[in-house]
Short mmCIF file of C-alpha atoms in Angstrom, two decimals:
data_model
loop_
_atom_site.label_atom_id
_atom_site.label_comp_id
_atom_site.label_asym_id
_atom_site.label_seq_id
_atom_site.Cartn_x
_atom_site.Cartn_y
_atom_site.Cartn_z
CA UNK B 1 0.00 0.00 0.00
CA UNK B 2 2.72 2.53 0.92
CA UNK B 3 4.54 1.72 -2.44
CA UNK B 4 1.05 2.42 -4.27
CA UNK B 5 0.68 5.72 -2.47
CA UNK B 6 4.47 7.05 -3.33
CA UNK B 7 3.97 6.26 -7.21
CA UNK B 8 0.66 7.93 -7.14
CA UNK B 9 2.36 11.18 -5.38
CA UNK B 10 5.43 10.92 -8.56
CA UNK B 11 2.85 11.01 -10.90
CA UNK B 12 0.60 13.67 -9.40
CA UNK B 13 3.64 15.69 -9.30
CA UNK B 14 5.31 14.80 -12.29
CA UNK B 15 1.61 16.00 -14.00
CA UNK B 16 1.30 18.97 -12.08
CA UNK B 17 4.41 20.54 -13.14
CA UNK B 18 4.03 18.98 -16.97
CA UNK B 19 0.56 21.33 -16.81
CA UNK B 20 2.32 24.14 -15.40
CA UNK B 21 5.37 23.96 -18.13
CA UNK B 22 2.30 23.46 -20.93
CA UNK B 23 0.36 27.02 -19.85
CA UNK B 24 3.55 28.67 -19.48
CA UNK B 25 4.27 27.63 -23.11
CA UNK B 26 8.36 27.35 -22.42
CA UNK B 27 10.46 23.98 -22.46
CA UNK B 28 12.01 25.09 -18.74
CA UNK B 29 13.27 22.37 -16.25
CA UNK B 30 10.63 20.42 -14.19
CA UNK B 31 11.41 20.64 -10.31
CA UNK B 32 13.04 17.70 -9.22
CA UNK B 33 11.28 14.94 -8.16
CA UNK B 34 12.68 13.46 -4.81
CA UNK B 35 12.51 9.46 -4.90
CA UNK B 36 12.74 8.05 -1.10
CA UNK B 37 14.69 4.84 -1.27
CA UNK B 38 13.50 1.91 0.86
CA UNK B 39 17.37 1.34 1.74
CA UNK B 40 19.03 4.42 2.43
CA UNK B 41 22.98 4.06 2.03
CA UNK B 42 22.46 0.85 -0.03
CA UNK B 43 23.42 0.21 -3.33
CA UNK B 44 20.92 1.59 -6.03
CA UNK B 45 19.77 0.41 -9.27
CA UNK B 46 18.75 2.28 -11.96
CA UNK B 47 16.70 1.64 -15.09
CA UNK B 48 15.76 4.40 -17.89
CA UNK B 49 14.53 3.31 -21.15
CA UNK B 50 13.25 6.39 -23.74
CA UNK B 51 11.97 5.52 -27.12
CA UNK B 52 12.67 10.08 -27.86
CA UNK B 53 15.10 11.73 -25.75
CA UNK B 54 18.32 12.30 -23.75
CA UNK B 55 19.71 10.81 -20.34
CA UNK B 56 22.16 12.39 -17.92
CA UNK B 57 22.96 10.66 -14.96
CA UNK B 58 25.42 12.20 -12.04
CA UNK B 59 26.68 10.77 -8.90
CA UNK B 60 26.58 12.58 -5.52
CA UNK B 61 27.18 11.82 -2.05
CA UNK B 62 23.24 11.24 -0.98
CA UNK B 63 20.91 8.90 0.00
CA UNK B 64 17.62 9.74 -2.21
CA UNK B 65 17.36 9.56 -6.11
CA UNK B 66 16.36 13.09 -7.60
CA UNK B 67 14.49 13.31 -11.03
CA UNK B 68 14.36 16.28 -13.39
CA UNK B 69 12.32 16.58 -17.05
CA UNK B 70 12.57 19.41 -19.59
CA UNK B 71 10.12 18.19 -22.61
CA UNK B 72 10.89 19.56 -25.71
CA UNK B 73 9.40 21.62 -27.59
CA UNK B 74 6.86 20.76 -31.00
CA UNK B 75 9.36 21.52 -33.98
CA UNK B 76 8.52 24.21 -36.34
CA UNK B 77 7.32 21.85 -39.33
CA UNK B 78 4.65 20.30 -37.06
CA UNK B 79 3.23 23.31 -35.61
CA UNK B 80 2.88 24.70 -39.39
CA UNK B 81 1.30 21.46 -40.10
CA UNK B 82 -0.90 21.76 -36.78
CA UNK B 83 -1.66 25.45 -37.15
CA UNK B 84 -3.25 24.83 -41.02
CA UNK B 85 -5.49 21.99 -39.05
CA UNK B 86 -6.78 24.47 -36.20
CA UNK B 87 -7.61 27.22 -39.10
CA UNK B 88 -9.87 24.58 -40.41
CA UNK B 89 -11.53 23.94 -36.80
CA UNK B 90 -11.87 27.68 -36.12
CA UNK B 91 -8.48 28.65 -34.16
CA UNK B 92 -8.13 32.05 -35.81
CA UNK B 93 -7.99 34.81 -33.01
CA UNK B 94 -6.83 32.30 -30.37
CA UNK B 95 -3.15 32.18 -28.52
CA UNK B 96 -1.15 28.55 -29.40
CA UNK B 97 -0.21 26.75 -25.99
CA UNK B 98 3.09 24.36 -26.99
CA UNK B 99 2.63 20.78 -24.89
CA UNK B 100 6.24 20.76 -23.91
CA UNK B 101 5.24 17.50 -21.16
CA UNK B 102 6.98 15.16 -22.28
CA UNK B 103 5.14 12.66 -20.13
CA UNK B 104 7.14 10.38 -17.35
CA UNK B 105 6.47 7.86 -14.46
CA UNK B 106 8.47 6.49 -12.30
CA UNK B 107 8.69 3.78 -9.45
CA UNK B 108 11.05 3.01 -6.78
CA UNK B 109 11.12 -0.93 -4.88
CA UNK B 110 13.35 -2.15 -3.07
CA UNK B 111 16.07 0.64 -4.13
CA UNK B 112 15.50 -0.41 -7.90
CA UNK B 113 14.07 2.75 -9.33
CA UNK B 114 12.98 2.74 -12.99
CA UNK B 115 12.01 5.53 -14.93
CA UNK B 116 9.63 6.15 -18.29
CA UNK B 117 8.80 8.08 -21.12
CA UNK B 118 6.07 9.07 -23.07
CA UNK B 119 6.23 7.27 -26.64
CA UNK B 120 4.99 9.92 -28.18
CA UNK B 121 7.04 13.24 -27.32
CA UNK B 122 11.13 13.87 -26.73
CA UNK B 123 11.85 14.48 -22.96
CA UNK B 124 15.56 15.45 -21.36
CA UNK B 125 16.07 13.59 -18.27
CA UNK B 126 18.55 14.14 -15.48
CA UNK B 127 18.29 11.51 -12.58
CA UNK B 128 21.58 12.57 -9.67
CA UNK B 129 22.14 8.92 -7.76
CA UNK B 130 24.25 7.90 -4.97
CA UNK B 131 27.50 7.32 -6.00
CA UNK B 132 26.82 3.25 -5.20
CA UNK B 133 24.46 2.93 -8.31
CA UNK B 134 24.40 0.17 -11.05
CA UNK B 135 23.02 1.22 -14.32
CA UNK B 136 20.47 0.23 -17.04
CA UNK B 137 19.64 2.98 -19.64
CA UNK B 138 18.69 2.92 -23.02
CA UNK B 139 17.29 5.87 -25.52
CA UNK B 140 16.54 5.44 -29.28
CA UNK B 141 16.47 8.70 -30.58
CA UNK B 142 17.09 12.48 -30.30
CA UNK B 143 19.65 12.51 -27.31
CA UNK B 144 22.85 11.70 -26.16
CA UNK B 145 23.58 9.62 -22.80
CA UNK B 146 26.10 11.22 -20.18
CA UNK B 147 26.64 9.14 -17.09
CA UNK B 148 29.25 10.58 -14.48
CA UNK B 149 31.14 9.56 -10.99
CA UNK B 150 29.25 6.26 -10.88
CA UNK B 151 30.04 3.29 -8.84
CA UNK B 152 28.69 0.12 -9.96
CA UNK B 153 27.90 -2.19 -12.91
CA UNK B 154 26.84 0.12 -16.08
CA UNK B 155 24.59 -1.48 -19.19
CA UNK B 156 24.28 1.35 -21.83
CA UNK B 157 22.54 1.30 -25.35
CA UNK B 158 21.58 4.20 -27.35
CA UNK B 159 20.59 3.92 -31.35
CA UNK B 160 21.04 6.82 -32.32
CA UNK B 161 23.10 8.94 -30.38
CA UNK B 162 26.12 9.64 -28.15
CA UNK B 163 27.53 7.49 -24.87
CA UNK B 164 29.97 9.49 -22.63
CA UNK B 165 30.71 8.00 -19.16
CA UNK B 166 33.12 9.44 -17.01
CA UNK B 167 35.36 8.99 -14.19
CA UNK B 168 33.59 5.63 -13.68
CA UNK B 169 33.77 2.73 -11.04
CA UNK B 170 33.32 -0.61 -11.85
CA UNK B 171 32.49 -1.94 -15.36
CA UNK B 172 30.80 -1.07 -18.15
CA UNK B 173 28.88 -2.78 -21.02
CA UNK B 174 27.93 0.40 -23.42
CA UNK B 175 27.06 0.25 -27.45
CA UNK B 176 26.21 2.91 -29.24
CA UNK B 177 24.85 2.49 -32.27
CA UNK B 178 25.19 5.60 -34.57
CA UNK B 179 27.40 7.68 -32.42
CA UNK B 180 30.26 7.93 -30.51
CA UNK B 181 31.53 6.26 -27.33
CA UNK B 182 33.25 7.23 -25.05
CA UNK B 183 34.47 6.11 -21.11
CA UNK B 184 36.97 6.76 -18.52
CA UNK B 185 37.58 4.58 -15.64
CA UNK B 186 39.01 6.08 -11.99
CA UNK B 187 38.82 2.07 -11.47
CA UNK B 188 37.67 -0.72 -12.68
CA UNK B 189 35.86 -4.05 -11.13
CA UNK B 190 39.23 -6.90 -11.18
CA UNK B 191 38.20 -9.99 -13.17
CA UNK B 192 35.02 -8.86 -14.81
CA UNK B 193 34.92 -8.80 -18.68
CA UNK B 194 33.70 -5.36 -20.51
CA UNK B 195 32.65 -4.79 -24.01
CA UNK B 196 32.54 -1.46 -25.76
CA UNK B 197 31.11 -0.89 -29.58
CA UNK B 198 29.62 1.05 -32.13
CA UNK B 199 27.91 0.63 -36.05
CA UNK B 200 28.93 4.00 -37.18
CA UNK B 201 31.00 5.79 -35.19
CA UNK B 202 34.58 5.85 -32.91
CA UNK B 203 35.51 4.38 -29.35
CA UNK B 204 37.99 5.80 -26.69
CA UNK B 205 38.38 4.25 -23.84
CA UNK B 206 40.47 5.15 -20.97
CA UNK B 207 41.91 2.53 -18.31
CA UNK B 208 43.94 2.59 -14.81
CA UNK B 209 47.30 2.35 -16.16
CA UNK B 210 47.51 -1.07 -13.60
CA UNK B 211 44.84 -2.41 -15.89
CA UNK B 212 44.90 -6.39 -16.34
CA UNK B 213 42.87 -7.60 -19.29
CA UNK B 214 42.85 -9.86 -22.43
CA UNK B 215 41.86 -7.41 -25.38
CA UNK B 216 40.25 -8.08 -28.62
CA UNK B 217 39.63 -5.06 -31.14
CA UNK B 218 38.06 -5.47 -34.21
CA UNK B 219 37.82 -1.93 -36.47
CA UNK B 220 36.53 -3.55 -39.91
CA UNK B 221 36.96 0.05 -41.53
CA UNK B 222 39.20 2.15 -39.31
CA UNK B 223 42.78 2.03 -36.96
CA UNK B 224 43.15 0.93 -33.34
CA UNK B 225 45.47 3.09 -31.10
CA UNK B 226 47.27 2.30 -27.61
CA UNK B 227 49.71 3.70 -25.28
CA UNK B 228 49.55 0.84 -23.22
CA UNK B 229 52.75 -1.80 -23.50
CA UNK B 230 50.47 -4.47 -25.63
CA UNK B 231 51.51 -7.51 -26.41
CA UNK B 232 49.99 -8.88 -29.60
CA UNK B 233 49.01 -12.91 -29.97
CA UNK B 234 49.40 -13.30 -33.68
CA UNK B 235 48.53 -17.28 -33.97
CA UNK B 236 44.64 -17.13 -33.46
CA UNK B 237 42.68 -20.35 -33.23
CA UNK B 238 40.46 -20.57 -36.08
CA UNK B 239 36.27 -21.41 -34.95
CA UNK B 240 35.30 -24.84 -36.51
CA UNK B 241 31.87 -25.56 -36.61
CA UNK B 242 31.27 -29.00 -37.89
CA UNK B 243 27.78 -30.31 -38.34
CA UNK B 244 27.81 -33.32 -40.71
CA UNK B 245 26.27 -35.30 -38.24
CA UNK B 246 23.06 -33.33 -38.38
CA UNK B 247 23.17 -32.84 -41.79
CA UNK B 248 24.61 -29.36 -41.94
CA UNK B 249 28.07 -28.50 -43.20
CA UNK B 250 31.95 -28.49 -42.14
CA UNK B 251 32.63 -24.73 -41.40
CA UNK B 252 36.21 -22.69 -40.29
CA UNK B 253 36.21 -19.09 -39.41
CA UNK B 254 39.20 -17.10 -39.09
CA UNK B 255 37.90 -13.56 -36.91
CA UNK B 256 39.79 -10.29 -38.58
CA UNK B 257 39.78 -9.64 -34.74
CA UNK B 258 43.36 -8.57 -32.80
CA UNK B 259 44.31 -10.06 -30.00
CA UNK B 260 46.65 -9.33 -26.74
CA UNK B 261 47.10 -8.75 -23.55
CA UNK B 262 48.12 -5.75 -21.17
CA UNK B 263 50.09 -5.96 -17.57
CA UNK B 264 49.71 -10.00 -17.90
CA UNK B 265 46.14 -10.14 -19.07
CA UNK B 266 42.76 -10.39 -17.24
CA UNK B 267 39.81 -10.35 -18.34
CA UNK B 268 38.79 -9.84 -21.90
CA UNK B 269 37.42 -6.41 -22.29
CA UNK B 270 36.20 -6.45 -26.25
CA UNK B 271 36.38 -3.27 -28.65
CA UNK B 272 34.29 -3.58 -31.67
CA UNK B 273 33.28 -0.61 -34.80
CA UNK B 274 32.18 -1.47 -38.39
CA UNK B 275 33.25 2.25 -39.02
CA UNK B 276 35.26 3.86 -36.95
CA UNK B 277 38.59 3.85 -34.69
CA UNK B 278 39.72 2.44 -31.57
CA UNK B 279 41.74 4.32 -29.01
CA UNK B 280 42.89 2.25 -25.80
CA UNK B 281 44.10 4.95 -23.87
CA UNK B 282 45.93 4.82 -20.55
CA UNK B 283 45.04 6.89 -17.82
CA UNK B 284 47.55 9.75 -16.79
#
């Protein structure tokens, strides 16, 4: 009952303030939305998934989660295409109020707190965590993702768009699709594999200079780059699939990956762009 009651306060809230940005008719900052955590001082996780918008997530030294949302404005094509449709229903004379709401919800249990967007309209969204926060987010279009000073396991998508994380603890899993990626680790988790890629677009990664890992880069239509002391394998194990038992065919595979190994390998950590370069950079 007391978890019903807190999401029905978000939403009141977050609706409250959408109206009041709407009449206003600006795209200015919702106040923040205070989460309470059921576990204060425990570790959080965090889940944002946006089908039209941007995600900016900072760490602080707190104990609640805090929410902002500035919706976006309706671009200029669709309020000429919206205007000609009021003139037919009988607008002329009257002022134009731009929904700039872009419409969220959000729900907090057991110190997993997930947050959502409206389908329909772009929203900018900038949750500050505790620094002791594992992360899920995901956006498709229109926005970049920005994560930084964040302890904890980090899963990161975005289509079409930009991934910067900074000054990061932990370890990251990040992809961005059409953009650029980009990380920096103060530290990383010891013995737990990371991958970082892109379709279209360049990664740069920076590591602790003490950094133990296996690496495998693959750049089908760009350079990889490294300061670190690597130390290529050249005599990779081709894959053989054989399935002539079953009917299917004898198969070998020889990956265009590189392989090696830095400060006496680790973990593999795996850097992957169709179209773009790789720079493996070690931490000053």
């Amino acid at each position: 009952m007391k978890t019903r009651n807190l999401k029905t306060q978000f939403r009141s809230a977050l609706i409250g303030t959408g109206l009041a940005m709407a009449l206003a008719g600006s795209a200015l900052a919702q106040d923040a939305v205070k989460v309470p955590l059921r576990n204060p001082g425990q570790p959080v996780k965090l889940r944002v998934h946006l089908l039209h918008g941007s995600i900016n997530v900072k760490g602080y030294d707190g104990k609640e989660v805090l929410v902002e949302s500035k919706g976006r404005a309706t671009k200029e094509r669709d309020r000429d295409r919206d205007r000609d449709r009021d003139r037919e229903r009988g607008s002329d004379g009257m002022k134009r109020i731009d929904n700039t709401s872009g419409g969220l919800e959000i729900t907090e249990d057991n110190n997993i707190v997930t947050i959502g967007g409206s389908v329909f309209r772009a929203s900018d969204i900038t949750v500050t965590v505790p620094f002791a926060t594992s992360l899920n987010l995901a956006t498709v279009n229109g926005g970049d993702i920005l994560v930084d000073h964040v302890s904890g396991e980090a899963d990161v998508d975005n289509t079409n768009g930009n991934v910067t994380l900074t000054n990061m603890t932990g370890s990251v899993v990040a992809h961005a699709l059409n953009g650029k990626l980009v990380v920096s680790f103060d530290r990383i988790t010891p013995g737990k594999a990371m991958s970082f890629s892109t379709l279209n677009g360049s990664i740069d990664v920076t590591l602790p200079p003490d950094t133990k890992a296996n690496l495998k880069m693959k750049a089908d239509n760009g350079d990889i780059y490294t300061d670190f002391d690597l130390q290529l394998n050249p005599n990779k194990a081709p894959t053989v699939e054989d399935g002539r038992d079953r009917g299917g065919k004898y198969r070998v595979r020889i990956d265009r990956a590189m392989v090696g190994t830095i400060n006496g390998g680790g973990p593999e950590l795996t850097f992957t762009t169709l179209n773009g370069r790789i720079y493996i950079r070690k931490k000053k």
